[in-house]
């Protein structure tokens, strides 16, 4: 029992200590209204519901995003999610980048995005097979409309 209490004490102390480690997500780039992606309303609704927390300037920070060590994971998701793809500044990307991203979206929507650990907590972000198909079809079509040279 005594060892248990000591271990518990250290654990709690450790948890308290790591609260001082702050992971800062850089301020997102300022976006003008015309910078945001445009898509049919049903597609937009899905993007906003299931992607915008990590891929836009409109992150809804949950309360636990301030509590270490969960904050490390959440903030890292948002930071790197925005770096890859930020729907709020979509129209600043050049044609080649848009085309590549549309293709990536069509691919990632099969299973990679939204990340499973995120959907585990955000049940309303879960996508039905129809939702996924809708995103895939839309992204594939948009990629084809762009005739820029492939960028890799
Ligand atoms: C919980 C945060 C989060 C959510 C929600 C999320 N993403 Fe991501 N996304 C990331 C992160 C982090 C990366 C960076 C690369 C990686 O980890 O694979 C990424 C990368 C991507 C990429 C580019 C690279 C790749 O691996 O294909 C695409 C495309 C993408 N996400 C699309 C989406 C779409 C579409 C949605 C909504 C249906 C979505 N994401 C929802 C966090 C998120």
PDB file of N, CA, C and O in Angstrom, residues 33-98:
ATOM      1  N   UNK A  33     -12.189  36.977 -46.568  1.00  0.00           N
ATOM      2  CA  UNK A  33     -13.337  36.115 -46.861  1.00  0.00           C
ATOM      3  C   UNK A  33     -13.184  35.352 -48.181  1.00  0.00           C
ATOM      4  O   UNK A  33     -13.546  34.194 -48.272  1.00  0.00           O
ATOM      5  N   UNK A  34     -12.601  35.976 -49.196  1.00  0.00           N
ATOM      6  CA  UNK A  34     -12.471  35.316 -50.490  1.00  0.00           C
ATOM      7  C   UNK A  34     -11.438  34.196 -50.505  1.00  0.00           C
ATOM      8  O   UNK A  34     -11.335  33.460 -51.483  1.00  0.00           O
ATOM      9  N   UNK A  35     -10.681  34.058 -49.433  1.00  0.00           N
ATOM     10  CA  UNK A  35      -9.626  33.042 -49.401  1.00  0.00           C
ATOM     11  C   UNK A  35     -10.166  31.642 -49.108  1.00  0.00           C
ATOM     12  O   UNK A  35      -9.518  30.644 -49.374  1.00  0.00           O
ATOM     13  N   UNK A  36     -11.344  31.591 -48.534  1.00  0.00           N
ATOM     14  CA  UNK A  36     -11.870  30.295 -48.096  1.00  0.00           C
ATOM     15  C   UNK A  36     -12.291  29.441 -49.289  1.00  0.00           C
ATOM     16  O   UNK A  36     -12.696  29.944 -50.334  1.00  0.00           O
ATOM     17  N   UNK A  37     -12.183  28.151 -49.108  1.00  0.00           N
ATOM     18  CA  UNK A  37     -12.576  27.223 -50.168  1.00  0.00           C
ATOM     19  C   UNK A  37     -14.076  27.357 -50.458  1.00  0.00           C
ATOM     20  O   UNK A  37     -14.853  27.686 -49.567  1.00  0.00           O
ATOM     21  N   UNK A  38     -14.432  27.153 -51.723  1.00  0.00           N
ATOM     22  CA  UNK A  38     -15.841  27.132 -52.067  1.00  0.00           C
ATOM     23  C   UNK A  38     -16.204  25.748 -52.577  1.00  0.00           C
ATOM     24  O   UNK A  38     -15.463  25.167 -53.355  1.00  0.00           O
ATOM     25  N   UNK A  39     -17.327  25.254 -52.112  1.00  0.00           N
ATOM     26  CA  UNK A  39     -17.761  23.920 -52.508  1.00  0.00           C
ATOM     27  C   UNK A  39     -19.273  23.864 -52.384  1.00  0.00           C
ATOM     28  O   UNK A  39     -19.870  24.721 -51.717  1.00  0.00           O
ATOM     29  N   UNK A  40     -19.909  22.882 -53.019  1.00  0.00           N
ATOM     30  CA  UNK A  40     -21.363  22.747 -52.868  1.00  0.00           C
ATOM     31  C   UNK A  40     -21.737  22.638 -51.390  1.00  0.00           C
ATOM     32  O   UNK A  40     -20.950  22.091 -50.600  1.00  0.00           O
ATOM     33  N   UNK A  41     -22.914  23.163 -51.010  1.00  0.00           N
ATOM     34  CA  UNK A  41     -23.294  23.235 -49.594  1.00  0.00           C
ATOM     35  C   UNK A  41     -23.131  21.916 -48.840  1.00  0.00           C
ATOM     36  O   UNK A  41     -22.658  21.912 -47.692  1.00  0.00           O
ATOM     37  N   UNK A  42     -23.482  20.805 -49.470  1.00  0.00           N
ATOM     38  CA  UNK A  42     -23.396  19.535 -48.739  1.00  0.00           C
ATOM     39  C   UNK A  42     -21.943  19.161 -48.456  1.00  0.00           C
ATOM     40  O   UNK A  42     -21.621  18.601 -47.406  1.00  0.00           O
ATOM     41  N   UNK A  43     -21.071  19.459 -49.393  1.00  0.00           N
ATOM     42  CA  UNK A  43     -19.637  19.190 -49.196  1.00  0.00           C
ATOM     43  C   UNK A  43     -19.091  20.122 -48.116  1.00  0.00           C
ATOM     44  O   UNK A  43     -18.397  19.691 -47.189  1.00  0.00           O
ATOM     45  N   UNK A  44     -19.460  21.394 -48.229  1.00  0.00           N
ATOM     46  CA  UNK A  44     -19.003  22.380 -47.234  1.00  0.00           C
ATOM     47  C   UNK A  44     -19.396  21.948 -45.827  1.00  0.00           C
ATOM     48  O   UNK A  44     -18.611  22.059 -44.885  1.00  0.00           O
ATOM     49  N   UNK A  45     -20.633  21.462 -45.701  1.00  0.00           N
ATOM     50  CA  UNK A  45     -21.126  21.065 -44.380  1.00  0.00           C
ATOM     51  C   UNK A  45     -20.251  19.955 -43.799  1.00  0.00           C
ATOM     52  O   UNK A  45     -19.913  19.978 -42.613  1.00  0.00           O
ATOM     53  N   UNK A  46     -19.867  19.008 -44.645  1.00  0.00           N
ATOM     54  CA  UNK A  46     -19.030  17.903 -44.163  1.00  0.00           C
ATOM     55  C   UNK A  46     -17.648  18.424 -43.778  1.00  0.00           C
ATOM     56  O   UNK A  46     -17.105  18.086 -42.727  1.00  0.00           O
ATOM     57  N   UNK A  47     -17.077  19.257 -44.640  1.00  0.00           N
ATOM     58  CA  UNK A  47     -15.744  19.790 -44.341  1.00  0.00           C
ATOM     59  C   UNK A  47     -15.758  20.534 -43.011  1.00  0.00           C
ATOM     60  O   UNK A  47     -14.877  20.361 -42.176  1.00  0.00           O
ATOM     61  N   UNK A  48     -16.795  21.366 -42.828  1.00  0.00           N
ATOM     62  CA  UNK A  48     -16.849  22.173 -41.605  1.00  0.00           C
ATOM     63  C   UNK A  48     -17.031  21.288 -40.386  1.00  0.00           C
ATOM     64  O   UNK A  48     -16.460  21.541 -39.326  1.00  0.00           O
ATOM     65  N   UNK A  49     -17.806  20.263 -40.540  1.00  0.00           N
ATOM     66  CA  UNK A  49     -18.109  19.400 -39.399  1.00  0.00           C
ATOM     67  C   UNK A  49     -16.925  18.501 -39.055  1.00  0.00           C
ATOM     68  O   UNK A  49     -16.628  18.272 -37.891  1.00  0.00           O
ATOM     69  N   UNK A  50     -16.246  17.986 -40.077  1.00  0.00           N
ATOM     70  CA  UNK A  50     -15.267  16.920 -39.815  1.00  0.00           C
ATOM     71  C   UNK A  50     -13.818  17.300 -40.077  1.00  0.00           C
ATOM     72  O   UNK A  50     -12.924  16.538 -39.731  1.00  0.00           O
ATOM     73  N   UNK A  51     -13.570  18.418 -40.704  1.00  0.00           N
ATOM     74  CA  UNK A  51     -12.185  18.747 -41.058  1.00  0.00           C
ATOM     75  C   UNK A  51     -11.728  20.087 -40.485  1.00  0.00           C
ATOM     76  O   UNK A  51     -10.534  20.292 -40.276  1.00  0.00           O
ATOM     77  N   UNK A  52     -12.668  21.008 -40.259  1.00  0.00           N
ATOM     78  CA  UNK A  52     -12.288  22.380 -39.944  1.00  0.00           C
ATOM     79  C   UNK A  52     -11.542  22.532 -38.614  1.00  0.00           C
ATOM     80  O   UNK A  52     -10.797  23.485 -38.444  1.00  0.00           O
ATOM     81  N   UNK A  53     -11.741  21.616 -37.686  1.00  0.00           N
ATOM     82  CA  UNK A  53     -11.039  21.763 -36.408  1.00  0.00           C
ATOM     83  C   UNK A  53      -9.526  21.749 -36.597  1.00  0.00           C
ATOM     84  O   UNK A  53      -8.803  22.403 -35.857  1.00  0.00           O
ATOM     85  N   UNK A  54      -9.047  21.000 -37.576  1.00  0.00           N
ATOM     86  CA  UNK A  54      -7.598  20.923 -37.798  1.00  0.00           C
ATOM     87  C   UNK A  54      -7.149  21.576 -39.095  1.00  0.00           C
ATOM     88  O   UNK A  54      -5.971  21.846 -39.262  1.00  0.00           O
ATOM     89  N   UNK A  55      -8.064  21.790 -40.013  1.00  0.00           N
ATOM     90  CA  UNK A  55      -7.655  22.292 -41.330  1.00  0.00           C
ATOM     91  C   UNK A  55      -8.277  23.643 -41.659  1.00  0.00           C
ATOM     92  O   UNK A  55      -8.650  23.894 -42.796  1.00  0.00           O
ATOM     93  N   UNK A  56      -8.424  24.492 -40.666  1.00  0.00           N
ATOM     94  CA  UNK A  56      -8.911  25.839 -40.958  1.00  0.00           C
ATOM     95  C   UNK A  56      -8.497  26.746 -39.804  1.00  0.00           C
ATOM     96  O   UNK A  56      -7.921  26.292 -38.817  1.00  0.00           O
ATOM     97  N   UNK A  57      -8.820  28.026 -39.953  1.00  0.00           N
ATOM     98  CA  UNK A  57      -8.557  28.957 -38.850  1.00  0.00           C
ATOM     99  C   UNK A  57      -9.646  28.870 -37.791  1.00  0.00           C
ATOM    100  O   UNK A  57      -9.559  29.521 -36.767  1.00  0.00           O
ATOM    101  N   UNK A  58     -10.690  28.097 -38.085  1.00  0.00           N
ATOM    102  CA  UNK A  58     -11.838  28.044 -37.169  1.00  0.00           C
ATOM    103  C   UNK A  58     -11.821  26.802 -36.299  1.00  0.00           C
ATOM    104  O   UNK A  58     -12.726  25.983 -36.353  1.00  0.00           O
ATOM    105  N   UNK A  59     -10.763  26.652 -35.542  1.00  0.00           N
ATOM    106  CA  UNK A  59     -10.663  25.507 -34.644  1.00  0.00           C
ATOM    107  C   UNK A  59     -11.555  25.737 -33.424  1.00  0.00           C
ATOM    108  O   UNK A  59     -11.507  26.798 -32.829  1.00  0.00           O
ATOM    109  N   UNK A  60     -12.377  24.747 -33.114  1.00  0.00           N
ATOM    110  CA  UNK A  60     -13.122  24.822 -31.847  1.00  0.00           C
ATOM    111  C   UNK A  60     -12.285  24.078 -30.821  1.00  0.00           C
ATOM    112  O   UNK A  60     -12.239  22.860 -30.807  1.00  0.00           O
ATOM    113  N   UNK A  61     -11.606  24.835 -29.970  1.00  0.00           N
ATOM    114  CA  UNK A  61     -10.720  24.197 -28.987  1.00  0.00           C
ATOM    115  C   UNK A  61     -11.548  23.568 -27.880  1.00  0.00           C
ATOM    116  O   UNK A  61     -12.296  24.262 -27.206  1.00  0.00           O
ATOM    117  N   UNK A  62     -11.406  22.263 -27.658  1.00  0.00           N
ATOM    118  CA  UNK A  62     -12.118  21.663 -26.524  1.00  0.00           C
ATOM    119  C   UNK A  62     -11.408  22.007 -25.216  1.00  0.00           C
ATOM    120  O   UNK A  62     -10.234  22.370 -25.227  1.00  0.00           O
ATOM    121  N   UNK A  63     -12.105  21.910 -24.089  1.00  0.00           N
ATOM    122  CA  UNK A  63     -11.509  22.287 -22.800  1.00  0.00           C
ATOM    123  C   UNK A  63     -10.231  21.507 -22.520  1.00  0.00           C
ATOM    124  O   UNK A  63      -9.263  22.048 -21.992  1.00  0.00           O
ATOM    125  N   UNK A  64     -10.214  20.226 -22.907  1.00  0.00           N
ATOM    126  CA  UNK A  64      -9.042  19.415 -22.562  1.00  0.00           C
ATOM    127  C   UNK A  64      -7.835  19.749 -23.442  1.00  0.00           C
ATOM    128  O   UNK A  64      -6.754  19.221 -23.241  1.00  0.00           O
ATOM    129  N   UNK A  65      -8.028  20.658 -24.412  1.00  0.00           N
ATOM    130  CA  UNK A  65      -6.868  21.049 -25.212  1.00  0.00           C
ATOM    131  C   UNK A  65      -5.911  21.903 -24.386  1.00  0.00           C
ATOM    132  O   UNK A  65      -4.859  22.299 -24.848  1.00  0.00           O
ATOM    133  N   UNK A  66      -6.318  22.211 -23.151  1.00  0.00           N
ATOM    134  CA  UNK A  66      -5.425  22.960 -22.263  1.00  0.00           C
ATOM    135  C   UNK A  66      -4.763  22.078 -21.230  1.00  0.00           C
ATOM    136  O   UNK A  66      -4.010  22.558 -20.389  1.00  0.00           O
ATOM    137  N   UNK A  67      -5.083  20.810 -21.261  1.00  0.00           N
ATOM    138  CA  UNK A  67      -4.578  19.936 -20.208  1.00  0.00           C
ATOM    139  C   UNK A  67      -3.534  18.965 -20.754  1.00  0.00           C
ATOM    140  O   UNK A  67      -3.826  18.157 -21.641  1.00  0.00           O
ATOM    141  N   UNK A  68      -2.306  19.090 -20.236  1.00  0.00           N
ATOM    142  CA  UNK A  68      -1.256  18.176 -20.649  1.00  0.00           C
ATOM    143  C   UNK A  68      -1.538  16.801 -20.054  1.00  0.00           C
ATOM    144  O   UNK A  68      -2.073  16.728 -18.952  1.00  0.00           O
ATOM    145  N   UNK A  69      -1.214  15.688 -20.695  1.00  0.00           N
ATOM    146  CA  UNK A  69      -0.523  15.602 -21.988  1.00  0.00           C
ATOM    147  C   UNK A  69      -1.465  15.598 -23.202  1.00  0.00           C
ATOM    148  O   UNK A  69      -1.002  15.529 -24.318  1.00  0.00           O
ATOM    149  N   UNK A  70      -2.787  15.710 -22.971  1.00  0.00           N
ATOM    150  CA  UNK A  70      -3.696  15.689 -24.127  1.00  0.00           C
ATOM    151  C   UNK A  70      -3.439  16.898 -25.022  1.00  0.00           C
ATOM    152  O   UNK A  70      -3.501  16.817 -26.240  1.00  0.00           O
ATOM    153  N   UNK A  71      -3.121  18.034 -24.363  1.00  0.00           N
ATOM    154  CA  UNK A  71      -2.885  19.255 -25.122  1.00  0.00           C
ATOM    155  C   UNK A  71      -1.778  19.056 -26.159  1.00  0.00           C
ATOM    156  O   UNK A  71      -1.836  19.625 -27.249  1.00  0.00           O
ATOM    157  N   UNK A  72      -0.760  18.224 -25.815  1.00  0.00           N
ATOM    158  CA  UNK A  72       0.342  18.016 -26.772  1.00  0.00           C
ATOM    159  C   UNK A  72      -0.207  17.456 -28.073  1.00  0.00           C
ATOM    160  O   UNK A  72       0.115  17.921 -29.166  1.00  0.00           O
ATOM    161  N   UNK A  73      -1.039  16.425 -27.927  1.00  0.00           N
ATOM    162  CA  UNK A  73      -1.594  15.735 -29.080  1.00  0.00           C
ATOM    163  C   UNK A  73      -2.527  16.657 -29.888  1.00  0.00           C
ATOM    164  O   UNK A  73      -2.383  16.799 -31.093  1.00  0.00           O
ATOM    165  N   UNK A  74      -3.450  17.301 -29.181  1.00  0.00           N
ATOM    166  CA  UNK A  74      -4.441  18.135 -29.863  1.00  0.00           C
ATOM    167  C   UNK A  74      -3.755  19.280 -30.617  1.00  0.00           C
ATOM    168  O   UNK A  74      -4.019  19.531 -31.789  1.00  0.00           O
ATOM    169  N   UNK A  75      -2.841  19.962 -29.918  1.00  0.00           N
ATOM    170  CA  UNK A  75      -2.209  21.118 -30.535  1.00  0.00           C
ATOM    171  C   UNK A  75      -1.310  20.724 -31.701  1.00  0.00           C
ATOM    172  O   UNK A  75      -1.204  21.427 -32.696  1.00  0.00           O
ATOM    173  N   UNK A  76      -0.682  19.583 -31.548  1.00  0.00           N
ATOM    174  CA  UNK A  76       0.164  19.119 -32.645  1.00  0.00           C
ATOM    175  C   UNK A  76      -0.679  18.784 -33.881  1.00  0.00           C
ATOM    176  O   UNK A  76      -0.303  19.082 -35.006  1.00  0.00           O
ATOM    177  N   UNK A  77      -1.832  18.180 -33.653  1.00  0.00           N
ATOM    178  CA  UNK A  77      -2.762  17.889 -34.751  1.00  0.00           C
ATOM    179  C   UNK A  77      -3.139  19.159 -35.509  1.00  0.00           C
ATOM    180  O   UNK A  77      -3.109  19.202 -36.732  1.00  0.00           O
ATOM    181  N   UNK A  78      -3.508  20.181 -34.743  1.00  0.00           N
ATOM    182  CA  UNK A  78      -3.978  21.416 -35.379  1.00  0.00           C
ATOM    183  C   UNK A  78      -2.824  22.115 -36.107  1.00  0.00           C
ATOM    184  O   UNK A  78      -2.965  22.555 -37.249  1.00  0.00           O
ATOM    185  N   UNK A  79      -1.669  22.156 -35.418  1.00  0.00           N
ATOM    186  CA  UNK A  79      -0.523  22.831 -36.033  1.00  0.00           C
ATOM    187  C   UNK A  79      -0.159  22.175 -37.361  1.00  0.00           C
ATOM    188  O   UNK A  79      -0.089  22.818 -38.399  1.00  0.00           O
ATOM    189  N   UNK A  80       0.012  20.855 -37.331  1.00  0.00           N
ATOM    190  CA  UNK A  80       0.466  20.213 -38.556  1.00  0.00           C
ATOM    191  C   UNK A  80      -0.686  20.058 -39.556  1.00  0.00           C
ATOM    192  O   UNK A  80      -0.476  20.123 -40.762  1.00  0.00           O
ATOM    193  N   UNK A  81      -1.911  19.914 -39.064  1.00  0.00           N
ATOM    194  CA  UNK A  81      -3.059  19.870 -39.977  1.00  0.00           C
ATOM    195  C   UNK A  81      -3.153  21.137 -40.811  1.00  0.00           C
ATOM    196  O   UNK A  81      -3.296  21.097 -42.032  1.00  0.00           O
ATOM    197  N   UNK A  82      -3.016  22.283 -40.157  1.00  0.00           N
ATOM    198  CA  UNK A  82      -3.099  23.559 -40.886  1.00  0.00           C
ATOM    199  C   UNK A  82      -1.946  23.723 -41.868  1.00  0.00           C
ATOM    200  O   UNK A  82      -2.098  24.318 -42.930  1.00  0.00           O
ATOM    201  N   UNK A  83      -0.769  23.207 -41.453  1.00  0.00           N
ATOM    202  CA  UNK A  83       0.382  23.345 -42.352  1.00  0.00           C
ATOM    203  C   UNK A  83       0.143  22.603 -43.657  1.00  0.00           C
ATOM    204  O   UNK A  83       0.469  23.087 -44.720  1.00  0.00           O
ATOM    205  N   UNK A  84      -0.450  21.445 -43.545  1.00  0.00           N
ATOM    206  CA  UNK A  84      -0.699  20.636 -44.735  1.00  0.00           C
ATOM    207  C   UNK A  84      -1.770  21.255 -45.614  1.00  0.00           C
ATOM    208  O   UNK A  84      -1.673  21.241 -46.845  1.00  0.00           O
ATOM    209  N   UNK A  85      -2.791  21.730 -44.944  1.00  0.00           N
ATOM    210  CA  UNK A  85      -3.987  22.073 -45.701  1.00  0.00           C
ATOM    211  C   UNK A  85      -4.844  22.961 -44.819  1.00  0.00           C
ATOM    212  O   UNK A  85      -5.262  22.539 -43.739  1.00  0.00           O
ATOM    213  N   UNK A  86      -5.045  24.201 -45.262  1.00  0.00           N
ATOM    214  CA  UNK A  86      -5.872  25.128 -44.495  1.00  0.00           C
ATOM    215  C   UNK A  86      -6.980  25.641 -45.404  1.00  0.00           C
ATOM    216  O   UNK A  86      -6.734  26.439 -46.309  1.00  0.00           O
ATOM    217  N   UNK A  87      -8.188  25.164 -45.173  1.00  0.00           N
ATOM    218  CA  UNK A  87      -9.310  25.542 -46.041  1.00  0.00           C
ATOM    219  C   UNK A  87      -9.617  27.030 -45.958  1.00  0.00           C
ATOM    220  O   UNK A  87     -10.233  27.578 -46.866  1.00  0.00           O
ATOM    221  N   UNK A  88      -9.199  27.695 -44.894  1.00  0.00           N
ATOM    222  CA  UNK A  88      -9.457  29.129 -44.755  1.00  0.00           C
ATOM    223  C   UNK A  88      -8.609  29.968 -45.703  1.00  0.00           C
ATOM    224  O   UNK A  88      -8.959  31.108 -45.991  1.00  0.00           O
ATOM    225  N   UNK A  89      -7.485  29.428 -46.156  1.00  0.00           N
ATOM    226  CA  UNK A  89      -6.639  30.209 -47.068  1.00  0.00           C
ATOM    227  C   UNK A  89      -6.462  29.475 -48.402  1.00  0.00           C
ATOM    228  O   UNK A  89      -5.482  29.659 -49.122  1.00  0.00           O
ATOM    229  N   UNK A  90      -7.421  28.627 -48.703  1.00  0.00           N
ATOM    230  CA  UNK A  90      -7.365  27.761 -49.891  1.00  0.00           C
ATOM    231  C   UNK A  90      -7.045  28.528 -51.177  1.00  0.00           C
ATOM    232  O   UNK A  90      -6.239  28.096 -51.990  1.00  0.00           O
ATOM    233  N   UNK A  91      -7.702  29.669 -51.373  1.00  0.00           N
ATOM    234  CA  UNK A  91      -7.547  30.368 -52.659  1.00  0.00           C
ATOM    235  C   UNK A  91      -6.205  31.073 -52.803  1.00  0.00           C
ATOM    236  O   UNK A  91      -5.923  31.685 -53.829  1.00  0.00           O
ATOM    237  N   UNK A  92      -5.372  30.969 -51.770  1.00  0.00           N
ATOM    238  CA  UNK A  92      -4.019  31.503 -51.934  1.00  0.00           C
ATOM    239  C   UNK A  92      -3.073  30.440 -52.467  1.00  0.00           C
ATOM    240  O   UNK A  92      -1.950  30.748 -52.837  1.00  0.00           O
ATOM    241  N   UNK A  93      -3.506  29.201 -52.456  1.00  0.00           N
ATOM    242  CA  UNK A  93      -2.670  28.143 -53.011  1.00  0.00           C
ATOM    243  C   UNK A  93      -2.679  28.252 -54.528  1.00  0.00           C
ATOM    244  O   UNK A  93      -3.702  28.602 -55.120  1.00  0.00           O
ATOM    245  N   UNK A  94      -1.551  27.926 -55.165  1.00  0.00           N
ATOM    246  CA  UNK A  94      -1.558  27.971 -56.623  1.00  0.00           C
ATOM    247  C   UNK A  94      -2.241  26.715 -57.177  1.00  0.00           C
ATOM    248  O   UNK A  94      -2.558  25.781 -56.443  1.00  0.00           O
ATOM    249  N   UNK A  95      -2.476  26.742 -58.503  1.00  0.00           N
ATOM    250  CA  UNK A  95      -3.267  25.676 -59.122  1.00  0.00           C
ATOM    251  C   UNK A  95      -2.671  24.296 -58.871  1.00  0.00           C
ATOM    252  O   UNK A  95      -3.384  23.340 -58.564  1.00  0.00           O
ATOM    253  N   UNK A  96      -1.344  24.219 -58.982  1.00  0.00           N
ATOM    254  CA  UNK A  96      -0.702  22.907 -58.821  1.00  0.00           C
ATOM    255  C   UNK A  96      -0.918  22.357 -57.415  1.00  0.00           C
ATOM    256  O   UNK A  96      -1.189  21.175 -57.225  1.00  0.00           O
ATOM    257  N   UNK A  97      -0.807  23.242 -56.433  1.00  0.00           N
ATOM    258  CA  UNK A  97      -0.976  22.792 -55.050  1.00  0.00           C
ATOM    259  C   UNK A  97      -2.426  22.374 -54.806  1.00  0.00           C
ATOM    260  O   UNK A  97      -2.684  21.359 -54.153  1.00  0.00           O
ATOM    261  N   UNK A  98      -3.367  23.166 -55.351  1.00  0.00           N
ATOM    262  CA  UNK A  98      -4.770  22.794 -55.175  1.00  0.00           C
ATOM    263  C   UNK A  98      -5.048  21.425 -55.763  1.00  0.00           C
ATOM    264  O   UNK A  98      -5.719  20.593 -55.161  1.00  0.00           O
TER     265      UNK A  98
END
